[in-house]
PDB file of C-alpha atoms in Angstrom:
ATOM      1  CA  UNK A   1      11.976  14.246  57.331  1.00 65.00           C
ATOM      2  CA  UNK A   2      13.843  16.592  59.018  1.00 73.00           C
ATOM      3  CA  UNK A   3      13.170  18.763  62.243  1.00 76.00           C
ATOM      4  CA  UNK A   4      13.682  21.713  60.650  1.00 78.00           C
ATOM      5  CA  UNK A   5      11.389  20.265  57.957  1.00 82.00           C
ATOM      6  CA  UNK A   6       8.799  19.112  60.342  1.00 81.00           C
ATOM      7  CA  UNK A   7       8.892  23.006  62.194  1.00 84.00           C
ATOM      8  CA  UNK A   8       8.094  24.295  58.935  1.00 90.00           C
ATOM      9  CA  UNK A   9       5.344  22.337  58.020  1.00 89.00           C
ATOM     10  CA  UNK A  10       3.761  22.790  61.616  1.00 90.00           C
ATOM     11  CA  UNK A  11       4.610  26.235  61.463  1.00 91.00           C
ATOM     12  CA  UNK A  12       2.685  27.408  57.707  1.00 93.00           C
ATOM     13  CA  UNK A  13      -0.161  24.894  58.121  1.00 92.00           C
ATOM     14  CA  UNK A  14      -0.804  27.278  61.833  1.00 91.00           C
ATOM     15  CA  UNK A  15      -0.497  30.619  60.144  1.00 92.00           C
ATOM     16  CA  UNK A  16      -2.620  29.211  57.289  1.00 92.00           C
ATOM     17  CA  UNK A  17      -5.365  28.276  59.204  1.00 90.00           C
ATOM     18  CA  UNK A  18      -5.300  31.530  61.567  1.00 91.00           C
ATOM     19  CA  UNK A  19      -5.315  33.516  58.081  1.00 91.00           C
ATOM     20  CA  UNK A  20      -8.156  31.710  56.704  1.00 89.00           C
ATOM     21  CA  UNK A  21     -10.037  31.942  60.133  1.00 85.00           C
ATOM     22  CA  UNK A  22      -8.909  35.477  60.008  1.00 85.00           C
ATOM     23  CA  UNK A  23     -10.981  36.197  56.956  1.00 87.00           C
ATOM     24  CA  UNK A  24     -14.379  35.034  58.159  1.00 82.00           C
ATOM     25  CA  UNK A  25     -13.989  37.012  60.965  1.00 78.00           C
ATOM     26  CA  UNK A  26     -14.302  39.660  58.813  1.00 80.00           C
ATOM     27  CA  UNK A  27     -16.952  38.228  56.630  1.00 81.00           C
ATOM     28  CA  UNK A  28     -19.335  36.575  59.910  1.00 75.00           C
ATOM     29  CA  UNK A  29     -19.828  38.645  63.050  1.00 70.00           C
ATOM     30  CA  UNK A  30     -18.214  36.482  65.373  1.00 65.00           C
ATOM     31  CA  UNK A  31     -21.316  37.937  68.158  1.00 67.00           C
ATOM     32  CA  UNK A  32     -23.878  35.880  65.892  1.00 68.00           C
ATOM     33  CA  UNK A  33     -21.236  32.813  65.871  1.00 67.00           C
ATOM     34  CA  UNK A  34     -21.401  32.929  69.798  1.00 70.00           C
ATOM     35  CA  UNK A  35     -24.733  32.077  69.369  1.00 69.00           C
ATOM     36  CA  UNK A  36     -23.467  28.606  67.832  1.00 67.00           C
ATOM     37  CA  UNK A  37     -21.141  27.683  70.372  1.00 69.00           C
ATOM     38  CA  UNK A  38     -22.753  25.203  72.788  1.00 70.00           C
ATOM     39  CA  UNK A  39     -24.117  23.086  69.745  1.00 68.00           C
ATOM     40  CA  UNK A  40     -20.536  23.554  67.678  1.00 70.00           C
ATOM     41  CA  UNK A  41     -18.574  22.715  71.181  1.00 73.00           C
ATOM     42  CA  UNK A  42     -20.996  19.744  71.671  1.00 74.00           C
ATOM     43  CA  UNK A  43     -20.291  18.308  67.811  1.00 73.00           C
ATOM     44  CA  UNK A  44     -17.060  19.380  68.118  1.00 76.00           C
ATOM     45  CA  UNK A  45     -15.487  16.922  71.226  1.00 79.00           C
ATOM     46  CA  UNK A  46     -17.396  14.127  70.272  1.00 77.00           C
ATOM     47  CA  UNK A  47     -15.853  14.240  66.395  1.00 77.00           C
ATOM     48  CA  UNK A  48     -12.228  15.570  68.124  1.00 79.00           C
ATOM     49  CA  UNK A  49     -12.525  12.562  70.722  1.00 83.00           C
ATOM     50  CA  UNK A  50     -13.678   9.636  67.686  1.00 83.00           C
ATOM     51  CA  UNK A  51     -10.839  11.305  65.844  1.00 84.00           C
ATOM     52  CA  UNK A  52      -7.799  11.471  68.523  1.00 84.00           C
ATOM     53  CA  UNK A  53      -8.967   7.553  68.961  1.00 86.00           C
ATOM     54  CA  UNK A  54      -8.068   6.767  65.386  1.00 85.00           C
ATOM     55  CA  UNK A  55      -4.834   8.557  65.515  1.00 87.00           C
ATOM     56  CA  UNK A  56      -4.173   6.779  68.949  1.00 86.00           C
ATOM     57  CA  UNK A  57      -4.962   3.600  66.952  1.00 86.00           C
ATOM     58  CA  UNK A  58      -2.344   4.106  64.429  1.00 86.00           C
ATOM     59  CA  UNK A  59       0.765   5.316  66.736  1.00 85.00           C
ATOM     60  CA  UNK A  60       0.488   2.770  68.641  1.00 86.00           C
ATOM     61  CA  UNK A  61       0.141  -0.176  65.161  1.00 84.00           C
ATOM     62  CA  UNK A  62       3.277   2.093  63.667  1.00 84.00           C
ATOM     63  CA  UNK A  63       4.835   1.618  67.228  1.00 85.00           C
ATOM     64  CA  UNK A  64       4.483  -2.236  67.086  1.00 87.00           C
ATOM     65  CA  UNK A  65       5.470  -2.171  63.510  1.00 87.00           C
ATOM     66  CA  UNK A  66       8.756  -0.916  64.461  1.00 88.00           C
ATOM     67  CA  UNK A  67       9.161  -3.678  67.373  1.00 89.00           C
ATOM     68  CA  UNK A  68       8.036  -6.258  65.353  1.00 90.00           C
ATOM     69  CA  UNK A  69      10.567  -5.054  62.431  1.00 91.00           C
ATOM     70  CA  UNK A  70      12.968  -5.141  65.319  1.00 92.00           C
ATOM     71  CA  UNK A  71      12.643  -8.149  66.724  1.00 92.00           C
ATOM     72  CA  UNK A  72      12.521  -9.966  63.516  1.00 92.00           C
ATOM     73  CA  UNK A  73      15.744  -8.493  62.966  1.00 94.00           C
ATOM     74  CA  UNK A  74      17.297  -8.891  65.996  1.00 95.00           C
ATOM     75  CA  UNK A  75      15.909 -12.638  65.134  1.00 95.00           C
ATOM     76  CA  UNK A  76      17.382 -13.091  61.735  1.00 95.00           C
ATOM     77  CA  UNK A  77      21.056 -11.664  62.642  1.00 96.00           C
ATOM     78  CA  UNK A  78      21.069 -14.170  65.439  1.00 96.00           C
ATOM     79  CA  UNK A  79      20.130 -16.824  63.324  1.00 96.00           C
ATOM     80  CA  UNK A  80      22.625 -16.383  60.901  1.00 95.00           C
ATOM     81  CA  UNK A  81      25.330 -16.135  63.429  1.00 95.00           C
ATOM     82  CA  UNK A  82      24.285 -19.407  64.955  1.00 95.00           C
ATOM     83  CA  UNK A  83      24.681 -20.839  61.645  1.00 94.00           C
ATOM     84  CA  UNK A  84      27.834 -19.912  60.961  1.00 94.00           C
ATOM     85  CA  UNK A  85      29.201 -21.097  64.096  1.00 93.00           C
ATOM     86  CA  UNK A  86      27.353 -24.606  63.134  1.00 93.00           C
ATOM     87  CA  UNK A  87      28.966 -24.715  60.102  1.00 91.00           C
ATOM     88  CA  UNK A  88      32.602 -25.034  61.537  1.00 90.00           C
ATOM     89  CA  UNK A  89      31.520 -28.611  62.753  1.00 89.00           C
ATOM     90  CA  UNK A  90      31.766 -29.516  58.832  1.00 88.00           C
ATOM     91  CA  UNK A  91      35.008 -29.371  57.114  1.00 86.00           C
ATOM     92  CA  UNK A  92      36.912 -26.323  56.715  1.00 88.00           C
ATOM     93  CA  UNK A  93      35.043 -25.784  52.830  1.00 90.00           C
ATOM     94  CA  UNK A  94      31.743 -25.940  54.186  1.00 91.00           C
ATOM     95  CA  UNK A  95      32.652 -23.449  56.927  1.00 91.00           C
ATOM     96  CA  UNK A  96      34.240 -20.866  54.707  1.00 93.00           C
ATOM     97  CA  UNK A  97      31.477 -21.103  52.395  1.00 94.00           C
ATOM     98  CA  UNK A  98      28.781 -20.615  55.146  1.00 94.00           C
ATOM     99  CA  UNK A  99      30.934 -17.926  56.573  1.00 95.00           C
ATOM    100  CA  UNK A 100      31.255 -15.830  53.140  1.00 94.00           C
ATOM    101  CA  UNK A 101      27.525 -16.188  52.349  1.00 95.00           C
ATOM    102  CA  UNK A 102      26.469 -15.347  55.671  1.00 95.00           C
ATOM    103  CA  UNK A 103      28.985 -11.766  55.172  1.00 95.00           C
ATOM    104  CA  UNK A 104      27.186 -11.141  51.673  1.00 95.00           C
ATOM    105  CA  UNK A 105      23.754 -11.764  53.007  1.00 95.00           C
ATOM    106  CA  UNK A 106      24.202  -9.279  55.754  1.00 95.00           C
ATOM    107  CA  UNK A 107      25.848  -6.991  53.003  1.00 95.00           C
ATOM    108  CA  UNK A 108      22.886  -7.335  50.840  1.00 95.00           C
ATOM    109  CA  UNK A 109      20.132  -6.828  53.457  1.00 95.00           C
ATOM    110  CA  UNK A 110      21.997  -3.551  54.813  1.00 95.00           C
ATOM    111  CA  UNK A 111      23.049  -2.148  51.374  1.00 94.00           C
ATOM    112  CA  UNK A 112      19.877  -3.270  49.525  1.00 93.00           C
ATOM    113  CA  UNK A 113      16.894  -4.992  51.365  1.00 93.00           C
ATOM    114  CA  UNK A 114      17.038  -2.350  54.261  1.00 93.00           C
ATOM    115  CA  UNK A 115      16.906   1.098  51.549  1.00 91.00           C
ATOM    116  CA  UNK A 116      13.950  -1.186  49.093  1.00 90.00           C
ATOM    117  CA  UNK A 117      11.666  -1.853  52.218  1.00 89.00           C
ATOM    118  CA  UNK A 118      12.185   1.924  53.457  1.00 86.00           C
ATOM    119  CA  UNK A 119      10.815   3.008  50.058  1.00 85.00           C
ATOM    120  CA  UNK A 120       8.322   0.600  50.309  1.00 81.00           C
ATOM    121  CA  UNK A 121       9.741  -1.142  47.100  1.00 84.00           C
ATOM    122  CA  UNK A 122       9.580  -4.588  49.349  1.00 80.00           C
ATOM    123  CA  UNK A 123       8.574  -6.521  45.715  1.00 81.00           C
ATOM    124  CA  UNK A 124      12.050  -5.535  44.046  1.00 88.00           C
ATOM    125  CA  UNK A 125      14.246  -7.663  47.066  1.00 89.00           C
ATOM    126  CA  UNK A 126      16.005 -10.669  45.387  1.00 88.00           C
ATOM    127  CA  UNK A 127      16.090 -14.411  47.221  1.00 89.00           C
ATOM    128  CA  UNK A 128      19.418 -14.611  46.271  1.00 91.00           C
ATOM    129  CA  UNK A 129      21.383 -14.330  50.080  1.00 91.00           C
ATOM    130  CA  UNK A 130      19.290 -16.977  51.106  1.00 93.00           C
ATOM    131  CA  UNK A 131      19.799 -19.396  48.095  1.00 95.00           C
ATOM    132  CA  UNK A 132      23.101 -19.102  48.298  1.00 94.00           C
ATOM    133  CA  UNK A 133      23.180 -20.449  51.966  1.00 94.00           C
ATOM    134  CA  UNK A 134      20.494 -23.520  50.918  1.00 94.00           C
ATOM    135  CA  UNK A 135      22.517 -24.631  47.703  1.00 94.00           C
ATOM    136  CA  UNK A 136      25.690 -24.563  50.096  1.00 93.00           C
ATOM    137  CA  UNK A 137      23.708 -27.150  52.565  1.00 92.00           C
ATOM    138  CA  UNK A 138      22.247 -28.595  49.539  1.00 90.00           C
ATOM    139  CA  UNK A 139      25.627 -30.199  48.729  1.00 89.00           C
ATOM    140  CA  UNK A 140      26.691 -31.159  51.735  1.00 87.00           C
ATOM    141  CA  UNK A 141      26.182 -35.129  51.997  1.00 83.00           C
ATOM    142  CA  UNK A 142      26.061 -36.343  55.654  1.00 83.00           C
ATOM    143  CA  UNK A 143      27.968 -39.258  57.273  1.00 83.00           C
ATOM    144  CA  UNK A 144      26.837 -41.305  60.273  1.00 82.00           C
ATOM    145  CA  UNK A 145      24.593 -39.898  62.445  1.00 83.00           C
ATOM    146  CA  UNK A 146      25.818 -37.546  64.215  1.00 85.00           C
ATOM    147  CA  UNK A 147      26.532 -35.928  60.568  1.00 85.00           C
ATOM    148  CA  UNK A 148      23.115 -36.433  60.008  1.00 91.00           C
ATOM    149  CA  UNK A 149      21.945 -34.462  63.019  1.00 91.00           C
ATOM    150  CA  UNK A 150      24.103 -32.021  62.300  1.00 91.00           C
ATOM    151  CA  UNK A 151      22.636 -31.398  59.391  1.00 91.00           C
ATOM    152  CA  UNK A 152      19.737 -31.780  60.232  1.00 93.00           C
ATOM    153  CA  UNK A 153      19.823 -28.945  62.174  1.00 93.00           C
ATOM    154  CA  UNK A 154      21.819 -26.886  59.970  1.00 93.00           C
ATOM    155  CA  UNK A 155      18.420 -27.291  57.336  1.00 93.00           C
ATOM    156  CA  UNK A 156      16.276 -26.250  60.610  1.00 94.00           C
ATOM    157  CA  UNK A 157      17.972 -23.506  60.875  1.00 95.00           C
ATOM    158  CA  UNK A 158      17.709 -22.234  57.503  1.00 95.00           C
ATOM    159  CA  UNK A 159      14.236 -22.657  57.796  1.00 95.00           C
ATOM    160  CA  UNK A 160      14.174 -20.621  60.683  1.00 95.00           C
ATOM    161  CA  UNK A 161      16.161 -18.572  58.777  1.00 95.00           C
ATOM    162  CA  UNK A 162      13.715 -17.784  56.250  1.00 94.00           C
ATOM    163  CA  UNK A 163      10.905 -17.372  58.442  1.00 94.00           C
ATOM    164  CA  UNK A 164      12.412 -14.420  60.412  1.00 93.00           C
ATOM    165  CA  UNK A 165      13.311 -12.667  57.061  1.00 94.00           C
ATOM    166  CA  UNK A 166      10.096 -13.077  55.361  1.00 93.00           C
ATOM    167  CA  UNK A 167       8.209 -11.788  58.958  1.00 91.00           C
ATOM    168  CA  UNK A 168      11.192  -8.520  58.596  1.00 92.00           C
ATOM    169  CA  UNK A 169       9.707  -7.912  55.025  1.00 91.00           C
ATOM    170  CA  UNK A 170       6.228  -8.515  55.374  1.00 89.00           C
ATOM    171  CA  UNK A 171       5.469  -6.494  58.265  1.00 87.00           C
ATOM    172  CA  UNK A 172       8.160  -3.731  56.700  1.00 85.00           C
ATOM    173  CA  UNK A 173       5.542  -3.371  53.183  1.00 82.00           C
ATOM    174  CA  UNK A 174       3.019  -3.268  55.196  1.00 77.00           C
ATOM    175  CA  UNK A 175       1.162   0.277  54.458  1.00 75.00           C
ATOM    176  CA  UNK A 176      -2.191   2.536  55.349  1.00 75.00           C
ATOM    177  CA  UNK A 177      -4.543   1.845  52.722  1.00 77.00           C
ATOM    178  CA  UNK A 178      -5.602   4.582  50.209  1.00 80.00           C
ATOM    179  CA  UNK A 179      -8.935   4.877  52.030  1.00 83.00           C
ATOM    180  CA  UNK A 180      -7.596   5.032  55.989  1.00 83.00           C
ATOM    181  CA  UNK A 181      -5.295   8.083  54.507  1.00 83.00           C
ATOM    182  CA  UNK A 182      -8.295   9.767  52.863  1.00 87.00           C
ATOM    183  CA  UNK A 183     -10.045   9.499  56.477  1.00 85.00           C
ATOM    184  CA  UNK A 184      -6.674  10.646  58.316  1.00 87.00           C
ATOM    185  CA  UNK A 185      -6.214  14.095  55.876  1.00 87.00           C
ATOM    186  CA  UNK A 186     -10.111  14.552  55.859  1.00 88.00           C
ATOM    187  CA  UNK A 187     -10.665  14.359  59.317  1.00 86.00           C
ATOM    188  CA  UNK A 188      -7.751  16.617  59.950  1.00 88.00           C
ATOM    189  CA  UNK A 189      -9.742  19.095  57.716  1.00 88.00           C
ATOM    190  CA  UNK A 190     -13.139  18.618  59.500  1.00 86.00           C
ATOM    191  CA  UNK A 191     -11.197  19.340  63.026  1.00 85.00           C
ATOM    192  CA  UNK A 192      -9.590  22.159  61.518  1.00 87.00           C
ATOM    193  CA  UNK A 193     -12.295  23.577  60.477  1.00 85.00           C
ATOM    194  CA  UNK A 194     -14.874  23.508  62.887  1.00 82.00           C
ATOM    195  CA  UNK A 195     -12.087  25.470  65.255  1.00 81.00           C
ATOM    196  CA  UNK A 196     -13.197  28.892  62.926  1.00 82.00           C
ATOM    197  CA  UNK A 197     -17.052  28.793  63.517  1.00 77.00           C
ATOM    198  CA  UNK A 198     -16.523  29.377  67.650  1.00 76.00           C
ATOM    199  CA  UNK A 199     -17.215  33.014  68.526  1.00 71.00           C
ATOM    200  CA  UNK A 200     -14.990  34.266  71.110  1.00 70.00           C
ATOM    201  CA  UNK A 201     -15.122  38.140  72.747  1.00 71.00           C
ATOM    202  CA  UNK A 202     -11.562  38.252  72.091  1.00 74.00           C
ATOM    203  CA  UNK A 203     -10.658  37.227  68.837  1.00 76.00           C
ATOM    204  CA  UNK A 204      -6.990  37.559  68.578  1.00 82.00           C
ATOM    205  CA  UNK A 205      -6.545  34.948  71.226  1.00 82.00           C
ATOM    206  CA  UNK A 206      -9.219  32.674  69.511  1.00 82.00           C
ATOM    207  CA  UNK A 207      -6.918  33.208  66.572  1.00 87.00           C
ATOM    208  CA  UNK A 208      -3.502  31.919  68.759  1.00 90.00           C
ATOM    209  CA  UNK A 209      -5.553  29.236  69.749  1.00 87.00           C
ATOM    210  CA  UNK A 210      -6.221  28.075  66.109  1.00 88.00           C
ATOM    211  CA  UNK A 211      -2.878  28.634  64.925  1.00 92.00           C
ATOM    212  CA  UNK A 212      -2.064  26.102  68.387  1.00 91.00           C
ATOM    213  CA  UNK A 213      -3.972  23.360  67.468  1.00 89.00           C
ATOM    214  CA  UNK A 214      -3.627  23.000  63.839  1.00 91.00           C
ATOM    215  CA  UNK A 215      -0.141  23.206  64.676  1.00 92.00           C
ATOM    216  CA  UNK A 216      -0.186  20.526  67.115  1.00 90.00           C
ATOM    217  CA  UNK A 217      -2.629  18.346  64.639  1.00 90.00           C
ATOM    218  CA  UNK A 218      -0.223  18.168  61.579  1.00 90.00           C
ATOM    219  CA  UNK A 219       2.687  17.508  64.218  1.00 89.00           C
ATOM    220  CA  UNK A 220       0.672  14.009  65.047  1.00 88.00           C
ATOM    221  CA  UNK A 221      -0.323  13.840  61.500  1.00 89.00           C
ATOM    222  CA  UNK A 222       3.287  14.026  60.920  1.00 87.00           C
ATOM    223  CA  UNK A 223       4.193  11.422  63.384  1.00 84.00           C
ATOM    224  CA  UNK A 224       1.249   8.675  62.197  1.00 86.00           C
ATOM    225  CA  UNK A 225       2.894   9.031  58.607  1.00 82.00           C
ATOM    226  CA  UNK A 226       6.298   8.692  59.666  1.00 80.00           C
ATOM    227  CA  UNK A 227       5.771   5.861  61.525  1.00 80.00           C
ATOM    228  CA  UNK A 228       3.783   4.196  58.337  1.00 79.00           C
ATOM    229  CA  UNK A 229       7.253   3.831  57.289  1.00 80.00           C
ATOM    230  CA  UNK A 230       9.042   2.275  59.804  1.00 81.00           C
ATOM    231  CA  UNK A 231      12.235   2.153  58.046  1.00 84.00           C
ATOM    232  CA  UNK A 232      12.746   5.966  57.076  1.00 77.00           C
ATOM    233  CA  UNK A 233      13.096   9.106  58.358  1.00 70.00           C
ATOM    234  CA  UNK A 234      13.897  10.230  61.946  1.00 68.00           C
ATOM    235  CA  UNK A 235      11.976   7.670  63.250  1.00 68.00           C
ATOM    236  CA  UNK A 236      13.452   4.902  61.650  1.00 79.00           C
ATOM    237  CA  UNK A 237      14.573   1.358  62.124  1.00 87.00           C
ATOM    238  CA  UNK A 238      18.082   0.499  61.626  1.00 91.00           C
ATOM    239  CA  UNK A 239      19.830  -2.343  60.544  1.00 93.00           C
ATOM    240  CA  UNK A 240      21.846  -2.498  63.692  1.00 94.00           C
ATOM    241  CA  UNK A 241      21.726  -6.201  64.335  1.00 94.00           C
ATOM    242  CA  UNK A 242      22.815  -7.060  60.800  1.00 95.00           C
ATOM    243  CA  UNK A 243      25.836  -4.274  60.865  1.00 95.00           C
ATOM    244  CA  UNK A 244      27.500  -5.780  64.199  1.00 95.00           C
ATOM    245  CA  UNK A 245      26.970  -8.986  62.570  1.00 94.00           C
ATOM    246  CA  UNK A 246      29.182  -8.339  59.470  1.00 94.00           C
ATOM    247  CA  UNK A 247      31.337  -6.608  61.779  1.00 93.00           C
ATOM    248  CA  UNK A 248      31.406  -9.691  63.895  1.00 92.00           C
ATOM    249  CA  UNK A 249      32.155 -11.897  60.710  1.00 92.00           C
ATOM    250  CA  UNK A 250      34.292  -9.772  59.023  1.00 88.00           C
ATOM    251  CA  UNK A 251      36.666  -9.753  62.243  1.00 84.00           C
ATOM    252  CA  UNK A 252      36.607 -13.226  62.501  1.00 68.00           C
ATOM    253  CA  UNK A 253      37.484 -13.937  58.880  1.00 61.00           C
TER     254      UNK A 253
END
């Protein structure tokens, strides 16, 4: 989403809610709501408090999200470079091959893994990058032992391999359950609305402070479903580690 998007969405969901509180100050005298406002202030910061706790909750699991996405990343790229350069210990075959699967799986996770996850389509991502790279070791038959160690730790670090890149997936479809968003957009209603039952002596300003703070609740509404998505939007992680990579590989080939 965009920041001109994001303005406009902060800036109708405030004028809608200063209309709507608008309109039962002409239907409730707000001099008989002023009668309600040290039990509705009372209810209202311990519900606003139990509230901005659970949306404190979730920025900061969205903001690990993204440094766990990163890391694993970071991880994976690294991985994959380290194998390469491994692979030049075998003969020139083995090294080319490596070095040509390792280009196509970067390809694949930038130009397909990296736009599936950010539509949280995580269940469509083929296997095949990574089988190519285990059928390549799969054939190569190891002499002596220091062949064998070599190899040894060329399968080692496949398996490491695979490990990163399932943790970049799995924490990528990660995603707020049906019921946690029905609390989120519900609670945001409730905290809303409890803002037009305060009676104030001057009611224009009660009405700029409405328009404020529903305003500054669907901006961190905004933010906690952005950052469900860790991949997308503004907000989102790029595949950075995996485009110097095939830059790196690309230049060396």
């Amino acid at each position: 989403m965009t920041i001109l998007g994001i303005t406009l969405i902060t800036l109708v969901t405030g004028l809608a809610s200063m209309g709507i509180h608008g309109m039962i100050q002409r239907w409730v005298d707000h001099r008989r709501l002023r009668n309600l406002n040290d039990v509705a202030a009372a209810v209202y910061t311990n519900f606003g408090v139990l509230f901005s706790l659970i949306l404190g909750i979730l920025i900061g699991q969205g903001e690990e999200r993204r440094g766990d996405i990163s890391s694993a990343a970071v991880h994976e790229a690294a991985i994959l470079m380290d194998l390469v350069n491994v692979a030049q210990a075998y003969d020139d075959e083995v090294g080319r091959a490596v070095h040509t699967a390792a280009i196509g799986y970067a390809s694949a996770v930038i130009d397909e893994e990296w736009p599936l996850l950010a539509e949280h389509q995580g269940g469509r991502i083929k296997r095949a990058p990574l089988e190519q790279l285990w059928r390549i070791s799969k054939a190569i038959d190891p002499n002596g032992p220091r062949g064998q160690a070599l190899y040894d730790t060329t399968v080692s670090m496949l398996e490491n391999l695979a490990e990163a890149r399932y943790e970049r997936i799995s924490v990528a479809n990660d995603n707020l359950s049906d019921l946690l968003r029905f609390v989120l957009w519900v609670g945001a209603a409730f905290t809303i609305a409890f803002l037009w039952f305060f009676g104030a002596e001057n009611q224009k300003v009660q009405l700029l402070l409405t328009g404020i703070v529903t305003s500054m609740l669907s901006l961190v509404l905004i933010l906690v479903l952005s950052m469900n998505n860790p991949l997308a939007g503004e907000l989102g992680v790029r595949p950075e580690p995996f485009v110097k990579l095939l830059r790196d590989l690309s230049s060396a080939s």
